[in-house]
XYZ file of C-alpha atoms in Angstrom:
644
model
C 95.266 98.119 83.627
C 94.111 96.713 80.316
C 97.158 96.928 77.881
C 96.719 95.560 74.372
C 99.117 94.945 71.441
C 96.846 94.279 68.696
C 95.773 97.158 66.551
C 92.753 99.401 66.624
C 90.817 97.160 64.328
C 90.215 95.133 67.579
C 89.280 98.088 69.482
C 86.901 99.452 67.100
C 85.244 95.894 67.146
C 84.775 96.646 71.192
C 83.647 99.897 70.602
C 85.644 101.126 73.314
C 87.582 103.819 74.770
C 90.989 103.252 74.979
C 94.225 105.370 76.458
C 96.796 104.755 74.252
C 100.092 106.980 73.708
C 101.151 109.026 71.169
C 101.370 112.847 70.333
C 101.862 112.756 66.764
C 99.160 110.585 66.061
C 96.412 112.321 67.804
C 93.170 114.480 66.953
C 93.647 115.907 70.556
C 96.631 115.800 73.054
C 97.716 116.706 76.359
C 101.121 118.147 77.361
C 102.375 117.871 81.267
C 105.568 119.092 82.270
C 107.803 116.669 84.063
C 107.007 117.029 87.643
C 109.774 118.966 89.364
C 109.878 121.187 92.342
C 106.557 122.640 93.327
C 105.354 126.220 92.060
C 102.300 127.851 93.406
C 102.106 130.522 90.359
C 102.670 128.639 87.174
C 103.970 131.371 84.464
C 101.075 132.122 82.286
C 101.544 134.374 79.155
C 99.033 136.593 77.489
C 99.119 134.092 74.583
C 98.394 131.229 77.236
C 95.553 133.211 79.131
C 93.829 134.072 75.741
C 93.747 130.625 74.416
C 93.277 128.172 77.169
C 90.594 127.296 79.781
C 91.537 126.001 83.261
C 89.545 123.028 83.789
C 90.652 122.177 87.122
C 89.665 125.741 88.147
C 86.242 124.833 86.703
C 86.276 121.830 88.938
C 87.230 123.849 92.055
C 84.242 125.835 91.204
C 81.643 123.036 90.860
C 81.328 123.744 86.996
C 82.290 120.303 85.800
C 79.629 117.674 86.932
C 81.077 114.532 88.107
C 80.111 111.316 86.148
C 80.845 107.690 86.605
C 80.370 106.846 83.010
C 84.232 106.606 82.387
C 85.387 106.115 85.850
C 87.616 103.200 84.484
C 89.206 105.109 81.759
C 89.597 108.529 84.106
C 91.364 106.242 86.543
C 93.604 105.132 83.938
C 94.566 108.426 82.539
C 95.036 109.834 86.242
C 97.484 106.680 86.796
C 99.418 107.266 83.575
C 99.898 110.923 84.450
C 101.091 110.131 88.011
C 103.737 107.237 86.371
C 105.156 109.775 84.190
C 108.061 108.307 81.901
C 108.843 109.261 78.025
C 106.026 107.081 76.691
C 102.987 109.436 76.154
C 99.377 108.368 76.513
C 96.573 109.410 74.309
C 92.489 108.949 74.837
C 91.273 106.943 71.624
C 87.803 106.821 70.793
C 85.528 107.986 67.766
C 83.670 110.587 69.769
C 85.706 113.621 70.614
C 83.144 114.635 73.264
C 83.707 111.337 74.789
C 87.716 112.156 75.000
C 87.113 115.463 76.331
C 84.921 114.179 79.028
C 87.605 111.539 80.311
C 90.092 114.435 80.669
C 87.454 116.805 82.475
C 86.784 113.985 84.885
C 90.589 113.820 85.408
C 90.626 117.454 86.022
C 87.766 117.145 88.445
C 89.730 114.563 90.253
C 92.860 116.751 90.633
C 90.722 119.787 91.947
C 89.163 117.323 94.658
C 92.514 116.125 95.643
C 91.487 112.386 94.212
C 95.008 111.959 92.548
C 98.287 110.353 93.580
C 100.654 113.016 95.222
C 102.455 113.533 91.966
C 99.264 115.410 90.568
C 98.507 117.077 93.649
C 99.123 120.682 92.228
C 98.668 120.130 88.795
C 96.210 121.942 86.603
C 94.593 121.012 83.289
C 94.445 123.767 80.642
C 91.998 123.202 77.456
C 93.440 125.018 74.414
C 90.480 126.650 72.798
C 91.335 125.204 69.278
C 88.297 126.935 67.735
C 89.716 130.450 68.978
C 93.203 129.480 67.876
C 92.244 128.679 64.307
C 90.238 131.425 63.831
C 92.874 133.845 65.054
C 95.635 132.611 63.409
C 96.155 133.303 59.560
C 99.077 130.608 58.640
C 100.696 127.467 60.054
C 103.591 129.809 61.302
C 100.949 131.555 63.451
C 99.757 128.404 64.849
C 103.141 126.947 65.605
C 104.409 130.098 67.271
C 101.121 130.108 69.596
C 101.372 126.285 70.360
C 104.981 126.664 70.943
C 104.435 129.480 73.560
C 101.985 127.610 75.542
C 104.144 124.547 75.586
C 107.055 127.080 76.867
C 104.732 128.342 79.846
C 103.832 124.882 80.662
C 107.619 123.695 80.839
C 108.325 126.705 83.012
C 105.550 125.848 85.429
C 107.613 122.903 86.427
C 105.081 120.066 86.849
C 101.961 122.040 87.355
C 100.495 122.577 83.976
C 98.833 120.062 81.847
C 97.703 121.202 78.252
C 94.704 119.630 76.602
C 94.431 120.335 72.937
C 91.673 119.415 70.211
C 91.985 119.253 66.510
C 96.009 119.306 66.441
C 96.311 116.576 63.704
C 97.138 119.323 61.056
C 99.625 121.078 63.368
C 101.793 118.292 64.383
C 103.114 118.177 60.817
C 104.958 121.360 61.179
C 108.495 121.120 61.832
C 108.536 124.015 64.349
C 105.723 122.632 66.621
C 107.315 118.809 65.958
C 110.854 120.220 66.975
C 109.767 121.925 69.992
C 107.732 118.783 71.150
C 110.444 116.266 70.584
C 113.077 118.053 72.073
C 111.126 118.716 75.260
C 110.052 114.926 75.430
C 113.699 113.734 74.848
C 114.883 116.239 77.517
C 112.248 114.576 80.213
C 110.757 118.084 80.416
C 107.271 116.931 78.931
C 104.682 114.358 79.205
C 101.785 114.170 76.636
C 98.257 112.794 76.544
C 96.707 112.481 73.032
C 93.098 111.903 71.991
C 92.701 109.963 68.778
C 90.284 108.079 66.445
C 91.066 104.727 65.732
C 91.160 105.330 62.278
C 93.822 108.295 62.779
C 95.819 106.016 65.183
C 96.048 103.301 62.295
C 97.037 105.775 59.622
C 99.547 107.823 61.716
C 101.116 104.320 63.013
C 101.565 102.971 59.813
C 103.135 105.888 58.041
C 105.437 106.982 60.997
C 106.679 103.960 62.593
C 109.952 105.678 63.946
C 107.930 107.512 66.551
C 106.708 104.279 68.317
C 109.441 104.645 71.126
C 107.411 107.651 72.175
C 104.350 106.242 72.868
C 102.744 103.493 75.163
C 99.064 102.774 76.068
C 96.327 101.346 77.995
C 93.271 99.658 76.514
C 90.349 99.962 78.995
C 86.944 98.495 79.720
C 85.233 97.746 76.891
C 81.164 98.882 76.555
C 80.105 96.773 74.021
C 77.429 93.871 74.299
C 79.786 91.471 75.499
C 80.862 93.835 78.129
C 77.295 94.117 79.116
C 76.879 90.466 79.131
C 79.828 89.943 81.082
C 78.788 92.624 83.625
C 75.587 90.923 84.048
C 77.351 87.739 85.158
C 77.940 89.417 88.752
C 75.237 88.747 91.297
C 74.923 91.808 93.638
C 74.592 90.019 97.169
C 74.327 86.112 96.158
C 76.414 83.899 98.510
C 78.291 86.154 100.346
C 78.888 84.787 104.065
C 79.414 86.137 107.641
C 81.520 89.327 108.417
C 81.679 91.540 105.426
C 85.321 92.974 106.252
C 88.041 90.222 105.711
C 89.866 88.896 109.012
C 93.157 90.588 107.985
C 91.516 94.030 107.557
C 89.821 93.508 110.921
C 92.984 92.584 112.370
C 94.809 96.029 110.826
C 92.075 97.835 112.470
C 92.469 96.336 115.653
C 96.255 97.147 115.762
C 95.808 100.705 114.861
C 93.056 102.309 117.131
C 93.427 105.844 115.352
C 92.484 104.698 111.917
C 95.055 106.841 110.088
C 96.706 104.140 108.197
C 95.813 103.963 104.565
C 95.367 100.876 102.831
C 94.162 99.591 99.027
C 91.309 97.643 99.322
C 89.150 95.501 97.044
C 85.451 96.639 97.707
C 82.738 94.402 96.522
C 79.931 96.644 96.211
C 76.033 96.011 95.794
C 76.079 98.605 93.370
C 79.173 100.659 92.657
C 77.435 103.659 91.315
C 75.332 104.022 94.505
C 75.006 107.654 95.596
C 74.842 106.502 99.354
C 78.455 104.442 98.891
C 79.928 107.289 96.808
C 78.765 109.739 99.874
C 80.394 107.451 102.282
C 83.690 107.108 100.405
C 84.077 111.127 99.915
C 83.386 111.544 103.664
C 85.752 108.920 104.711
C 88.723 110.583 102.423
C 88.543 107.556 100.393
C 90.141 107.491 96.789
C 88.485 104.984 93.874
C 91.841 104.245 92.142
C 90.275 101.603 89.692
C 87.182 99.802 88.944
C 86.958 96.012 87.509
C 85.547 96.396 84.031
C 81.773 97.221 84.450
C 81.439 95.270 87.602
C 80.500 96.404 90.884
C 84.142 95.843 92.274
C 86.057 98.817 92.993
C 89.830 99.233 94.101
C 89.666 101.969 96.827
C 92.560 103.530 98.931
C 91.084 104.529 102.216
C 92.088 105.156 105.946
C 91.406 102.333 108.084
C 88.870 104.405 109.973
C 86.577 104.450 107.168
C 85.995 100.654 107.051
C 83.398 100.379 109.903
C 81.309 102.660 108.458
C 81.241 101.098 105.017
C 80.649 97.555 106.712
C 77.608 98.974 108.506
C 76.211 100.913 105.621
C 74.448 98.217 103.779
C 76.218 99.171 100.650
C 78.961 96.474 100.037
C 79.120 92.738 100.033
C 82.653 92.638 101.003
C 85.947 94.451 101.825
C 89.230 93.080 101.694
C 92.924 94.275 101.145
C 94.532 94.166 97.702
C 96.754 91.394 98.382
C 99.969 90.672 96.583
C 100.030 87.763 94.276
C 103.240 85.543 93.083
C 103.940 82.473 91.186
C 103.449 79.259 92.287
C 105.266 77.150 89.919
C 103.669 74.716 87.403
C 102.871 70.831 87.057
C 102.218 68.964 84.003
C 101.419 65.380 82.980
C 104.698 63.622 82.064
C 103.340 60.306 80.668
C 100.561 59.267 78.285
C 100.738 62.395 75.752
C 100.746 59.872 72.683
C 97.859 58.152 73.751
C 95.918 61.034 74.866
C 96.408 62.610 71.575
C 95.519 60.177 69.424
C 92.119 58.453 70.410
C 91.037 55.510 68.572
C 87.682 54.499 67.412
C 85.352 52.743 69.990
C 81.722 51.742 70.307
C 80.638 53.329 67.037
C 82.620 56.549 67.441
C 85.283 57.580 64.935
C 88.882 58.215 65.927
C 89.890 61.574 66.885
C 92.744 63.748 67.459
C 93.211 65.734 71.051
C 95.500 68.387 69.908
C 93.855 71.679 71.128
C 92.824 72.858 67.707
C 90.717 76.055 67.545
C 90.571 76.091 71.323
C 92.115 79.243 73.257
C 93.932 78.938 76.427
C 94.464 82.103 78.476
C 97.808 81.955 80.572
C 97.475 84.338 83.304
C 100.839 84.920 84.337
C 103.990 87.116 83.818
C 103.883 87.541 79.940
C 104.876 85.362 77.132
C 108.037 85.366 74.736
C 106.304 85.602 71.719
C 109.317 84.969 69.507
C 109.598 81.414 70.854
C 109.298 78.941 67.787
C 107.517 76.840 69.981
C 104.284 79.161 69.869
C 104.482 79.279 66.033
C 102.011 77.155 64.271
C 104.271 74.394 63.128
C 107.300 75.280 65.409
C 109.240 77.470 62.837
C 110.162 80.798 62.946
C 108.528 82.238 59.652
C 105.261 80.482 60.665
C 102.030 82.271 61.932
C 101.999 83.130 65.896
C 99.473 81.155 67.782
C 99.639 83.704 70.344
C 96.267 85.685 69.110
C 96.110 88.189 72.118
C 98.708 89.795 74.423
C 97.591 91.959 77.306
C 98.912 93.558 80.165
C 97.537 94.601 83.533
C 100.471 95.504 85.586
C 101.145 99.025 84.396
C 100.237 101.693 81.885
C 102.650 100.710 79.234
C 101.500 99.230 76.059
C 104.767 97.310 75.003
C 104.915 95.877 78.378
C 103.798 92.269 77.652
C 107.143 90.924 77.274
C 107.831 88.031 79.754
C 111.216 89.563 81.141
C 110.534 87.254 84.386
C 110.401 84.052 82.428
C 107.573 82.029 84.289
C 104.489 82.910 81.776
C 106.774 81.427 78.608
C 107.626 78.156 80.599
C 103.951 77.707 81.555
C 102.571 78.389 78.134
C 105.061 75.807 76.611
C 103.882 73.445 79.013
C 100.012 74.086 77.983
C 100.641 74.335 74.306
C 104.141 74.190 72.917
C 105.087 73.339 69.636
C 108.596 73.224 69.187
C 110.542 70.879 66.863
C 113.844 70.893 69.450
C 114.855 67.613 70.323
C 112.859 65.852 67.727
C 109.398 67.677 69.110
C 110.116 66.110 72.523
C 109.427 69.373 74.240
C 105.965 69.779 73.008
C 102.641 70.318 75.070
C 99.643 68.313 74.493
C 97.647 71.013 73.388
C 100.286 71.853 70.334
C 97.468 73.587 67.986
C 95.728 75.418 70.718
C 96.033 79.326 70.671
C 97.454 81.110 73.660
C 95.943 84.320 74.916
C 98.574 85.828 77.182
C 97.342 87.890 79.911
C 99.983 89.488 82.090
C 99.169 90.242 85.575
C 102.535 89.870 87.250
C 105.199 92.513 86.859
C 108.934 91.955 85.604
C 109.962 90.521 89.025
C 107.125 87.863 89.248
C 104.888 89.766 91.579
C 101.429 91.249 91.170
C 98.173 92.310 93.341
C 94.616 91.306 93.483
C 93.596 94.003 91.535
C 95.680 93.378 88.522
C 94.365 89.670 88.610
C 90.874 90.968 88.600
C 91.172 93.116 85.653
C 92.706 90.142 83.802
C 90.107 87.634 84.529
C 87.355 90.386 83.910
C 89.129 90.832 80.483
C 88.858 86.957 79.868
C 84.937 87.089 80.773
C 84.463 89.993 78.346
C 86.489 88.679 75.584
C 86.006 84.883 75.974
C 83.963 84.505 72.904
C 86.073 86.525 70.621
C 89.088 84.163 71.255
C 87.113 80.935 72.026
C 88.724 81.007 75.501
C 87.794 77.739 77.044
C 90.574 77.225 79.674
C 92.263 79.665 82.032
C 95.538 78.612 83.587
C 96.405 80.167 87.096
C 99.787 79.363 88.072
C 99.673 82.060 90.744
C 98.253 82.731 93.765
C 97.475 84.875 97.138
C 97.139 83.784 100.715
C 93.803 82.315 101.157
C 92.220 84.318 103.979
C 88.398 84.710 102.796
C 85.939 81.979 102.332
C 85.495 81.193 98.749
C 82.307 83.069 98.538
C 83.604 86.164 99.502
C 87.293 86.129 98.194
C 87.008 88.469 95.451
C 89.436 86.412 93.163
C 87.433 83.254 93.824
C 84.275 85.316 92.941
C 85.622 86.164 89.579
C 86.600 82.218 89.169
C 83.268 81.311 89.981
C 81.968 83.534 87.055
C 84.218 81.998 84.691
C 82.942 78.771 85.417
C 79.308 79.784 85.097
C 80.325 81.060 81.671
C 81.592 77.467 80.599
C 85.318 78.227 81.103
C 87.567 75.620 82.670
C 89.671 77.285 85.323
C 92.988 75.514 86.544
C 94.591 76.828 89.526
C 97.998 76.091 91.627
C 97.915 74.542 95.142
C 100.532 76.404 96.231
C 103.985 75.674 97.262
C 103.559 75.649 101.053
C 103.606 71.839 101.755
C 106.425 72.221 104.345
C 107.379 75.067 106.525
C 111.348 76.416 106.939
C 112.147 73.722 109.236
C 110.961 70.870 106.468
C 108.064 69.862 108.615
C 104.919 68.731 106.761
C 102.092 71.567 106.702
C 98.518 71.281 105.809
C 95.728 73.516 105.010
C 98.080 75.984 103.005
C 95.966 75.910 99.666
C 96.199 79.279 97.974
C 93.437 81.171 96.463
C 92.051 80.528 94.022
C 92.823 77.017 94.465
C 90.517 77.148 97.277
C 87.453 77.668 95.074
C 85.366 74.659 94.428
C 84.701 76.227 90.961
C 88.544 75.719 89.880
C 90.401 72.462 89.354
C 93.218 72.967 91.797
C 96.229 71.078 90.952
C 99.245 69.950 93.263
C 102.514 68.256 92.334
C 103.857 64.871 92.791
C 107.135 63.219 92.295
C 107.699 60.717 89.286
C 111.196 60.158 90.299
C 112.254 60.504 86.725
C 110.391 57.250 85.523
C 107.176 56.618 83.550
C 106.182 54.213 86.027
C 103.494 55.437 88.355
C 103.905 52.788 91.325
C 106.971 54.746 92.600
C 104.943 58.263 92.354
C 104.466 60.281 95.499
C 103.356 63.837 96.732
C 106.030 66.408 96.260
C 107.069 67.691 99.634
C 106.487 71.301 98.610
C 102.965 70.751 97.470
C 100.407 72.559 99.392
C 97.603 70.379 101.017
C 94.199 70.618 102.217
C 91.823 70.964 103.710
C 91.019 74.676 102.981
C 91.450 76.940 105.636
C 89.880 80.012 104.392
C 86.977 81.106 106.206
C 84.497 83.459 107.472
C 83.616 84.987 110.868
C 79.561 84.679 112.184
C 78.145 87.649 113.948
C 79.206 86.252 117.215
C 83.076 86.228 115.975
C 83.271 82.358 115.642
C 85.315 81.207 112.610
C 83.568 78.866 110.250
C 86.591 77.141 107.734
C 85.777 75.970 104.298
C 87.650 72.572 104.679
C 87.063 71.604 101.156
C 89.357 68.659 100.215
C 92.065 70.173 97.911
C 94.023 69.689 95.664
C 91.874 67.899 93.147
C 94.385 66.409 91.351
C 98.374 66.230 91.205
C 100.755 65.710 88.388
C 104.556 65.669 88.015
C 106.059 68.597 88.991
C 110.014 68.166 89.097
C 112.172 69.803 86.841
C 109.865 70.138 83.816
C 111.663 71.394 80.478
C 109.721 73.966 78.726
C 110.200 77.277 76.677
C 112.715 79.828 77.994
C 112.186 83.560 77.391
C 115.542 84.999 76.526
C 117.249 86.875 79.026
C 114.698 86.174 81.678
C 115.607 86.975 85.176
C 114.678 83.554 86.619
C 117.469 82.146 84.672
C 119.939 84.817 84.983
C 119.710 84.924 88.688
C 119.869 80.923 88.678
C 121.819 79.460 85.487
C 121.210 75.840 86.650
C 117.702 76.142 85.342
C 118.951 76.439 81.794
C 118.841 73.254 79.791
C 121.812 74.390 77.780
C 123.768 77.543 77.106
C 121.638 78.856 74.390
C 119.499 82.103 74.504
C 117.561 82.219 71.275
C 113.949 81.459 69.770
C 114.052 77.761 70.567
C 115.658 77.706 74.167
C 114.509 75.444 77.034
C 114.866 75.654 80.861
C 113.700 73.545 83.837
C 111.269 74.575 86.392
C 109.096 72.889 89.301
C 105.967 73.803 91.198
C 102.639 73.220 91.979
C 100.158 74.213 89.408
C 99.270 72.942 85.899
C 98.247 74.482 82.219
C 95.077 72.545 80.739
C 93.016 72.447 78.031
C 89.685 71.792 76.800
C 89.122 69.816 73.853
C 86.703 70.743 71.073
C 85.126 67.211 71.165
C 84.489 67.400 74.799
C 81.992 69.479 77.068
C 83.990 72.543 78.261
C 84.114 71.322 81.728
C 86.406 68.332 80.629
C 89.977 69.360 80.558
C 93.020 67.291 80.690
C 96.452 68.337 82.022
C 99.246 69.035 79.275
C 102.689 67.113 78.958
C 106.319 68.224 78.475
C 109.440 65.961 78.400
C 111.455 66.337 81.167
C 114.892 65.369 81.795
C 115.340 62.735 84.570
């Protein structure tokens, strides 16, 4: 889910389709009644029958041709509809035909039953606006017709979705607005809009009071950058062994019936292959998402469909959509002054390493953007250094806030510039720009597909924000060999594109009995293309002779693996982590009212809860930066001043 907080000037630059929320902003909009009891025969008045066309019925009759051109956009639209809520989505594109095509594909999915249960009995009715405008003599007539159609939709109790073109001139009518606002406020209607970027900008600026009624998703870009990013992925290079992950094989063995449905990540050879699509359809599989323009699909399917996919020759690898969680963070706690100020040497001029102009993508739980530490000079009225803020955890445009608290702390360690405590709580890269990529929800939990979408967004937008470093203070169980693991594959693409990827080692250095464990490096820390960081314990001193490995820090060798054709497990056995850095009780930025500090008050540095507050954390990953004076593969860890 690609959700973005910057405006449509950026969207225009990408020439993308977006699903964004609004009902009064749009050139087109759809209305869906809140899902209630299921009714087989929705109420349809003569007015509704005269001015609408049932797109879902056309889909059942085979009169809408399936296209994969906007598969990601269609999946986003279907997901927003199924989630419901007060905030309303709208398809945004300069071409109205494109807007309509996305809605038609959603109707076709409903007709085929390839949607969540909440939409199972839905029907999308398109209001024929040409007929409406030609027959209505006044705005009052138009308002009366629209209000009648809306009333019919409400009476259907969740079955009718209305798609309307050219409604910009209608929503200014109080008669229409009052009906729509009342229905939404009472939880009876959900609306989907279509808008050009210009219309969105104009309405958003002139009517900010409606902001509470809309949210949105920015979906896959289709510009030159996106096409180039898509070419980074290789169809079948490097995959090893069985093309079904070991844990998925275990699920199949435990369910001989094959009826259990699972969410999977399919790395296809050609995601648009007719053979693959036919296999998915025959196996009762449902494509819920596509990672950008790549050949990686998120598919819900019964276990019985996996064997056919495995032997079809159409896929490189299939694995579960595994959960991801935070793994803490580690920063270098010594040598900041020496690192920032580099003296003249061997004819080279002196220079400063402060991250100026470099973009650091913090892939985490979001960032508390109001913290002074993310301002240019550490003052509340300074310009923000957070240049992009995107969310892939749901369909809510405004859900980029860090309610969990982890991402803000990590970003502060990487690039903080707070003046608190005489500037002692600063990251080394205090002038770097920060790109917040939210892939963990407000409980600090995510899944593989969210992370893949976030990493794909970085690939597509790395040039626009000069992203030279990606910090992954999160991970998931490393099962698949790094050549097959979908996250590791994406990390390799980033590295090949010149982006340094910093990954957490993990926090599984000992078991519940306190016994030391090896081989517990998380994914994507098991990738040789990532700089994997473990935690050391500085024991509160600046000296290094008393440092040791933190007991909780995961250690290698890596035990991700693949199976040969004879079933033999071949382990990666890479030596990891690559480096360690102090990771105990580090002080960094506190997101106001975050759940970590509320649930554990001992993490708070003091009792404040404002725009310059601090908190402690410990863990096994790091934020890093690549300096403009150095090659992109040269990175250094950042610093904070811990309380010892």
